[in-house]
PDB file of C-alpha atoms in Angstrom:
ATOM      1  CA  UNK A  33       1.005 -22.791  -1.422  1.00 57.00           C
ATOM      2  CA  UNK A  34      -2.382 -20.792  -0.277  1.00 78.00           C
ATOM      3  CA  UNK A  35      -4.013 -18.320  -2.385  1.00 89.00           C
ATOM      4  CA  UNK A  36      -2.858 -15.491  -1.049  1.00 89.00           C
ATOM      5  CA  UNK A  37       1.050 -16.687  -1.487  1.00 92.00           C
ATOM      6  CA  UNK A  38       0.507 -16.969  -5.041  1.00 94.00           C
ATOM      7  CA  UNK A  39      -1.009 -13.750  -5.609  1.00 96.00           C
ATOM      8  CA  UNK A  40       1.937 -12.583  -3.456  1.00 96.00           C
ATOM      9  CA  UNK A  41       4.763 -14.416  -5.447  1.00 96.00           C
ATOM     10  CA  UNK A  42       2.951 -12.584  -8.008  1.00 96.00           C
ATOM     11  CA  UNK A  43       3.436  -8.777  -7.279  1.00 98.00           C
ATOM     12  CA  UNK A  44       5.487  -6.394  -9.539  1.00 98.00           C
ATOM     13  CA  UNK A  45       3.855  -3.142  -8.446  1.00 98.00           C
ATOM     14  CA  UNK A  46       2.772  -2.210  -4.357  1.00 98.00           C
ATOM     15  CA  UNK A  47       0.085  -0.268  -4.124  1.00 98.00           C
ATOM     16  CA  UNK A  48      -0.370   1.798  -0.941  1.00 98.00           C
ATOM     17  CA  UNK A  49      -3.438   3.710   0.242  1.00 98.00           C
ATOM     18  CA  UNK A  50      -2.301   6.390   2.464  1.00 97.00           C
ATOM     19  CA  UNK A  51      -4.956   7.390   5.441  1.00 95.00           C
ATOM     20  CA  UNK A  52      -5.144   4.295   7.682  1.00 96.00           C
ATOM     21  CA  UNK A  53      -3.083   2.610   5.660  1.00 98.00           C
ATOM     22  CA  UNK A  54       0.609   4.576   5.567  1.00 97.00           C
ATOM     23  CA  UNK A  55      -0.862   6.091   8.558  1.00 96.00           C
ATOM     24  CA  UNK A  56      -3.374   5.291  11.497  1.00 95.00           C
ATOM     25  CA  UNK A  57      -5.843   7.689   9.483  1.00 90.00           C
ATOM     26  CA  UNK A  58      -5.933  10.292  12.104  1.00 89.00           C
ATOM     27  CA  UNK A  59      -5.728  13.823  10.809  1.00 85.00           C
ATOM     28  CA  UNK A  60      -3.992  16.607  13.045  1.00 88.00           C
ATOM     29  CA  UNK A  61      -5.617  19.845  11.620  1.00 87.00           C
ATOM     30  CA  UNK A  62      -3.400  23.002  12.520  1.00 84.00           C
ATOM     31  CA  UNK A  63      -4.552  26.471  12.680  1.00 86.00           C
ATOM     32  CA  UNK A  64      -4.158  27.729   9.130  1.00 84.00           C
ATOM     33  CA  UNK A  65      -5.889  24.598   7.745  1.00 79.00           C
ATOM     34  CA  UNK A  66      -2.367  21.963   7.150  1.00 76.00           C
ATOM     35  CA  UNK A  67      -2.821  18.530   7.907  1.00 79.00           C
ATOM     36  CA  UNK A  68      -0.123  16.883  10.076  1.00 87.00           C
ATOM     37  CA  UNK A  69       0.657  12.783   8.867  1.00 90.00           C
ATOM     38  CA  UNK A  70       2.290  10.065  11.257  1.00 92.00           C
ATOM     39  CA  UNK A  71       3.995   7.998   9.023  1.00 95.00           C
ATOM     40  CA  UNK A  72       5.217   4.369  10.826  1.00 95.00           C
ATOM     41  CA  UNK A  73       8.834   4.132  10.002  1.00 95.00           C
ATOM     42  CA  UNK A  74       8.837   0.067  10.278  1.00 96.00           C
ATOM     43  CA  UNK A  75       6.454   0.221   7.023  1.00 97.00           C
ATOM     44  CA  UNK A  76       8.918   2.734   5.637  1.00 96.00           C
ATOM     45  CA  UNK A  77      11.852   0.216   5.472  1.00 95.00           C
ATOM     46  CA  UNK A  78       9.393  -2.602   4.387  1.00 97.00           C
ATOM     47  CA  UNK A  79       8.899  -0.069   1.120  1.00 97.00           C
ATOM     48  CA  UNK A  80      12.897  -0.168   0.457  1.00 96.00           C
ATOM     49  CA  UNK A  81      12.861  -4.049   1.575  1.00 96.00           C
ATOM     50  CA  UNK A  82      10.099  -4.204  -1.659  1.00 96.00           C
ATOM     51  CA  UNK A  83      12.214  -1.793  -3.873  1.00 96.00           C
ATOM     52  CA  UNK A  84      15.543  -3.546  -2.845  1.00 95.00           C
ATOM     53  CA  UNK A  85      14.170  -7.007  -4.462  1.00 95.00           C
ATOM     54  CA  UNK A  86      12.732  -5.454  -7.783  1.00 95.00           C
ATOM     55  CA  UNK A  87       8.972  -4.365  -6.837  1.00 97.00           C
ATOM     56  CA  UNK A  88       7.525  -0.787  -7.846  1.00 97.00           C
ATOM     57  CA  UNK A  89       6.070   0.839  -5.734  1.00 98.00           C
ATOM     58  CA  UNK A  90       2.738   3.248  -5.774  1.00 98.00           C
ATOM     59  CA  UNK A  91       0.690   5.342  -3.478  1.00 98.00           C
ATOM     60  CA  UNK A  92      -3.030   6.038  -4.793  1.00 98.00           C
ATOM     61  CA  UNK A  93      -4.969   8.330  -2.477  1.00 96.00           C
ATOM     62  CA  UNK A  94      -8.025  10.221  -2.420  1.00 94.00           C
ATOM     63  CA  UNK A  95      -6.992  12.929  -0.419  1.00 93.00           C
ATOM     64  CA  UNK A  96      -3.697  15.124  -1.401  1.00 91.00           C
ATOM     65  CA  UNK A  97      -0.666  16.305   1.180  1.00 90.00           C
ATOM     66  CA  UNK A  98       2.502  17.732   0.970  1.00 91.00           C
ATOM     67  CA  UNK A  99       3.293  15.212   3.981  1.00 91.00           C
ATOM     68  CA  UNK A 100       2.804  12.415   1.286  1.00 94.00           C
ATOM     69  CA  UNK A 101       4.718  13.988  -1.184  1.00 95.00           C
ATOM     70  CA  UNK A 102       7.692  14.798   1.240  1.00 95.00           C
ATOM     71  CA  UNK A 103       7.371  11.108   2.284  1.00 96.00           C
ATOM     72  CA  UNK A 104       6.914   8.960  -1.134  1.00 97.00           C
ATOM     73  CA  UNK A 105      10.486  11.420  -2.212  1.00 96.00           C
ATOM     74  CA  UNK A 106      11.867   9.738   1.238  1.00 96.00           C
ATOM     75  CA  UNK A 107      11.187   6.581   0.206  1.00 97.00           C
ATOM     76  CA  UNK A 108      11.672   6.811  -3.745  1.00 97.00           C
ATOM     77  CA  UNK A 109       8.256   5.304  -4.583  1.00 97.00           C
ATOM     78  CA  UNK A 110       7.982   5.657  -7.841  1.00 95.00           C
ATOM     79  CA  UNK A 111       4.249   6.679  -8.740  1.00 96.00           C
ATOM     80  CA  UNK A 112       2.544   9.246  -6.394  1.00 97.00           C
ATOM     81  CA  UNK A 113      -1.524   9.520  -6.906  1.00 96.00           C
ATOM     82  CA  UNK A 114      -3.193  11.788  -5.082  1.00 96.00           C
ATOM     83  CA  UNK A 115      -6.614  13.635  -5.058  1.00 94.00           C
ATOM     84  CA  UNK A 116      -8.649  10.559  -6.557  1.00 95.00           C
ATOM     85  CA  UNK A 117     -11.918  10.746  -6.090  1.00 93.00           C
ATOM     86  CA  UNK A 118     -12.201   8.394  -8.810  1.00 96.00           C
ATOM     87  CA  UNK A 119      -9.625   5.306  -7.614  1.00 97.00           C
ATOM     88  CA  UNK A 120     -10.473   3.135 -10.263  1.00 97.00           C
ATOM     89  CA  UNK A 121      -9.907   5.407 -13.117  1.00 97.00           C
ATOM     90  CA  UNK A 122      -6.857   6.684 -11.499  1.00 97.00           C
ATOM     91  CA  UNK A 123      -5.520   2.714 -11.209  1.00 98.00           C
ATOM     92  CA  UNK A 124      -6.512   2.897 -15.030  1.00 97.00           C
ATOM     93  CA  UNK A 125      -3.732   5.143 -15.490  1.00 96.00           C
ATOM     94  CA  UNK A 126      -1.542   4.033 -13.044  1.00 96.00           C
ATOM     95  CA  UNK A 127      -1.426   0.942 -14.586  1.00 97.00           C
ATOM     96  CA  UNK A 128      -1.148   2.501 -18.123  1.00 96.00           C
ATOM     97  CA  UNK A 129       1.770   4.512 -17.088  1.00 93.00           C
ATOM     98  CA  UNK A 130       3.563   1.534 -15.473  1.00 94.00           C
ATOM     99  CA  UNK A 131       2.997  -0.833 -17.941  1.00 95.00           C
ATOM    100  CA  UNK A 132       1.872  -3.153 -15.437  1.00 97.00           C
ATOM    101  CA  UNK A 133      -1.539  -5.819 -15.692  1.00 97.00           C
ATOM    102  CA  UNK A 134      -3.902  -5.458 -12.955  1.00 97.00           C
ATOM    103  CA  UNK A 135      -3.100  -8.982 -12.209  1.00 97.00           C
ATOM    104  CA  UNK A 136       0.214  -8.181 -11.191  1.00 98.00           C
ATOM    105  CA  UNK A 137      -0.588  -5.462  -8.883  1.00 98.00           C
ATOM    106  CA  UNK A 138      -1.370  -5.267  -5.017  1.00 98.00           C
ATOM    107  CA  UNK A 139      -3.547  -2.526  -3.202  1.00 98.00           C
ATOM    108  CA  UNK A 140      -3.796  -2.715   0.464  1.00 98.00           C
ATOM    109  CA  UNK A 141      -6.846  -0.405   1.635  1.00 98.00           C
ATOM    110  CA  UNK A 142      -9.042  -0.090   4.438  1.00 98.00           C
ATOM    111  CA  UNK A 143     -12.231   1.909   3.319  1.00 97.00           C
ATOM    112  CA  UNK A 144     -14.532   1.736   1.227  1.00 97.00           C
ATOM    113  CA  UNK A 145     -13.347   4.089  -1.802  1.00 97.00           C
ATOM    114  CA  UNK A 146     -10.348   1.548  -1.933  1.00 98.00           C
ATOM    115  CA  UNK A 147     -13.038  -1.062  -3.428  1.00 98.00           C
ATOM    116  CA  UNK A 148     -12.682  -0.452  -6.554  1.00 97.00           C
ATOM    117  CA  UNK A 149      -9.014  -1.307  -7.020  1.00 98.00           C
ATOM    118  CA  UNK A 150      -9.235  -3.738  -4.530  1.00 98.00           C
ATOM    119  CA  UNK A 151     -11.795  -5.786  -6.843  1.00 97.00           C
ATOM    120  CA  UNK A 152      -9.700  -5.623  -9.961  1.00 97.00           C
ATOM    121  CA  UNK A 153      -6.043  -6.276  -8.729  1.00 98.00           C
ATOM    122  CA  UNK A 154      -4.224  -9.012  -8.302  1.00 97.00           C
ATOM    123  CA  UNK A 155      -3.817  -9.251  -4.838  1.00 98.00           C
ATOM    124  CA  UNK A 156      -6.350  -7.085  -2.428  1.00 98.00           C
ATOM    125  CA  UNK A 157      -5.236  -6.549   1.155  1.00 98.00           C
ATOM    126  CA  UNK A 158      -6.905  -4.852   3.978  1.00 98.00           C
ATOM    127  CA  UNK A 159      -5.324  -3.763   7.174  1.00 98.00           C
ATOM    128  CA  UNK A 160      -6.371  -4.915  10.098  1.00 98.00           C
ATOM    129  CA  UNK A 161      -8.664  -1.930  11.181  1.00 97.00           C
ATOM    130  CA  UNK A 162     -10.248  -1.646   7.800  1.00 98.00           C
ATOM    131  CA  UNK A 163     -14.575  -1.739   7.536  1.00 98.00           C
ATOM    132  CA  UNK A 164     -15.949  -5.178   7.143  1.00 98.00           C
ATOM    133  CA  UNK A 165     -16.667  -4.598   3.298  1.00 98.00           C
ATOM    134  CA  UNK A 166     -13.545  -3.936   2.505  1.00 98.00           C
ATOM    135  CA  UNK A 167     -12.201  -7.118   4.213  1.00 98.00           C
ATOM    136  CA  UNK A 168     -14.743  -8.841   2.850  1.00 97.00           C
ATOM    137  CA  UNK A 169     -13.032  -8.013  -0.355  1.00 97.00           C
ATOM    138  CA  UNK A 170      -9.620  -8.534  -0.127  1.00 97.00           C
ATOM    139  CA  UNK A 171      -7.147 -12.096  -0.302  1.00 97.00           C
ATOM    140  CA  UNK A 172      -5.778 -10.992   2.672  1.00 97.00           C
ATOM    141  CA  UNK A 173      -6.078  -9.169   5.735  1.00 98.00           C
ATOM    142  CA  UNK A 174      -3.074  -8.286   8.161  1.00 98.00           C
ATOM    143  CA  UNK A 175      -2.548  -8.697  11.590  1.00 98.00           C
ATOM    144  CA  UNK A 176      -1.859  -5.239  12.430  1.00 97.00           C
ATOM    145  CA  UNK A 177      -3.785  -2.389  11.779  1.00 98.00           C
ATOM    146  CA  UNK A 178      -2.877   0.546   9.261  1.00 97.00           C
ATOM    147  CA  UNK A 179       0.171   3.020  10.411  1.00 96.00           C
ATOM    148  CA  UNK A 180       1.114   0.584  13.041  1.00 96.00           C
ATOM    149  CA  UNK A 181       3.067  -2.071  10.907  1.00 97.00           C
ATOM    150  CA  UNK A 182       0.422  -3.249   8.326  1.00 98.00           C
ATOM    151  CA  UNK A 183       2.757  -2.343   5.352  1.00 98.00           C
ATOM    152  CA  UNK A 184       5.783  -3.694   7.004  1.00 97.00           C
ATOM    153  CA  UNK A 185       3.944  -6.970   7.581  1.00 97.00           C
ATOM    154  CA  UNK A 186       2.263  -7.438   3.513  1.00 98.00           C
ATOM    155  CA  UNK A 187       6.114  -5.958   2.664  1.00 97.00           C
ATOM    156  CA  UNK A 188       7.528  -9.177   4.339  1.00 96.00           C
ATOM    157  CA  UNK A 189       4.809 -11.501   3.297  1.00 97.00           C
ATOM    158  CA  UNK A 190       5.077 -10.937  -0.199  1.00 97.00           C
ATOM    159  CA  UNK A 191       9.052 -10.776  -0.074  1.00 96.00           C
ATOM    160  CA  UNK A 192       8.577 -14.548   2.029  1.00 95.00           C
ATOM    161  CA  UNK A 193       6.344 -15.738  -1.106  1.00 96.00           C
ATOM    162  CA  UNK A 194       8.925 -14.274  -3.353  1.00 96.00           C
ATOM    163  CA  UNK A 195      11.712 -16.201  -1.594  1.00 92.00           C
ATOM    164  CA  UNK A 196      13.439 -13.045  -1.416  1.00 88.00           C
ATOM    165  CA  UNK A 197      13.195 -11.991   3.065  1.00 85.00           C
ATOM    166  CA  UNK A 198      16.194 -12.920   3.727  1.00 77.00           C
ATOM    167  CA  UNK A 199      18.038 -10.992   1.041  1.00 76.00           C
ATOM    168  CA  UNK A 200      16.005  -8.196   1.909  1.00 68.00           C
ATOM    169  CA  UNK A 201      16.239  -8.025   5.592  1.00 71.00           C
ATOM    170  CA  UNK A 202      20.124  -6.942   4.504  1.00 67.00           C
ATOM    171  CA  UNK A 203      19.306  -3.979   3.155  1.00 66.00           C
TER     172      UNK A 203
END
């Protein structure tokens, strides 16, 4: 088993950054100032795949929606962080909240106030469009980039590690 299975066989608590992670990381800026989010509905049912086979689930972001809200209620993830300019300190309490060690946490990210909590978790992934310093940071990087299947494809690798897919895939 590599590395980056064990830390995945590993995971209790998911982790998601939202722009470029949940979402390609472009911003559509109407006229009175909202922010319009495409959310990728394959990483959607990767979340519930996670949640179906006993992982938590998280979203820590710097920047705060409603579209994130509306979406983390969709998808019953059960810790919603937003407006962090300080990630670390907000995984601080995320983790004190959830009772979880850092060691049994992942974070996928893709910039660079991700590195942080990519440094101190358990298992660090970056998407596929991430900066290089962030990659350089991280267990493992995906094959696709953020908001285009990134989350679907670390939901189905750590499942796989957890010898839980196949269960999963029923849901």
């Amino acid at each position: 088993m590599s590395d980056f299975q064990a830390r995945a066989r590993a995971v209790r608590l998911a982790i998601f950054d939202v722009d470029g992670v949940l979402t390609d990381g472009t911003l559509w800026i109407g006229a009175e100032g909202e922010a319009f989010k495409a959310f990728n509905i394959l990483d959607g049912h990767g979340i519930k795949m996670l949640q179906a086979a006993g992982v938590r689930t998280a979203i820590l972001s710097g920047r705060e929606s409603q579209a994130v809200v509306r979406r983390a209620g969709e998808l019953s993830i059960d810790h919603v962080v937003q407006g962090a300019g300080d990630k670390a300190a907000a995984f601080d309490r995320l983790l004190a909240e959830s009772g979880f060690l850092a060691e049994a946490c992942a974070f996928v990210g893709d910039d660079l106030p991700d590195l942080p909590v990519l440094r101190r978790c358990g298992f660090a992934v970056a998407v596929a469009n991430a900066v290089d310093e962030v990659k350089s940071a991280c267990h493992y990087e995906t094959r696709t980039p953020g908001g285009r299947g990134a989350v679907r494809e670390f939901c189905e690798l750590v499942l796989r590690a957890q010898g839980q897919l196949g269960e999963a895939r029923a849901v």
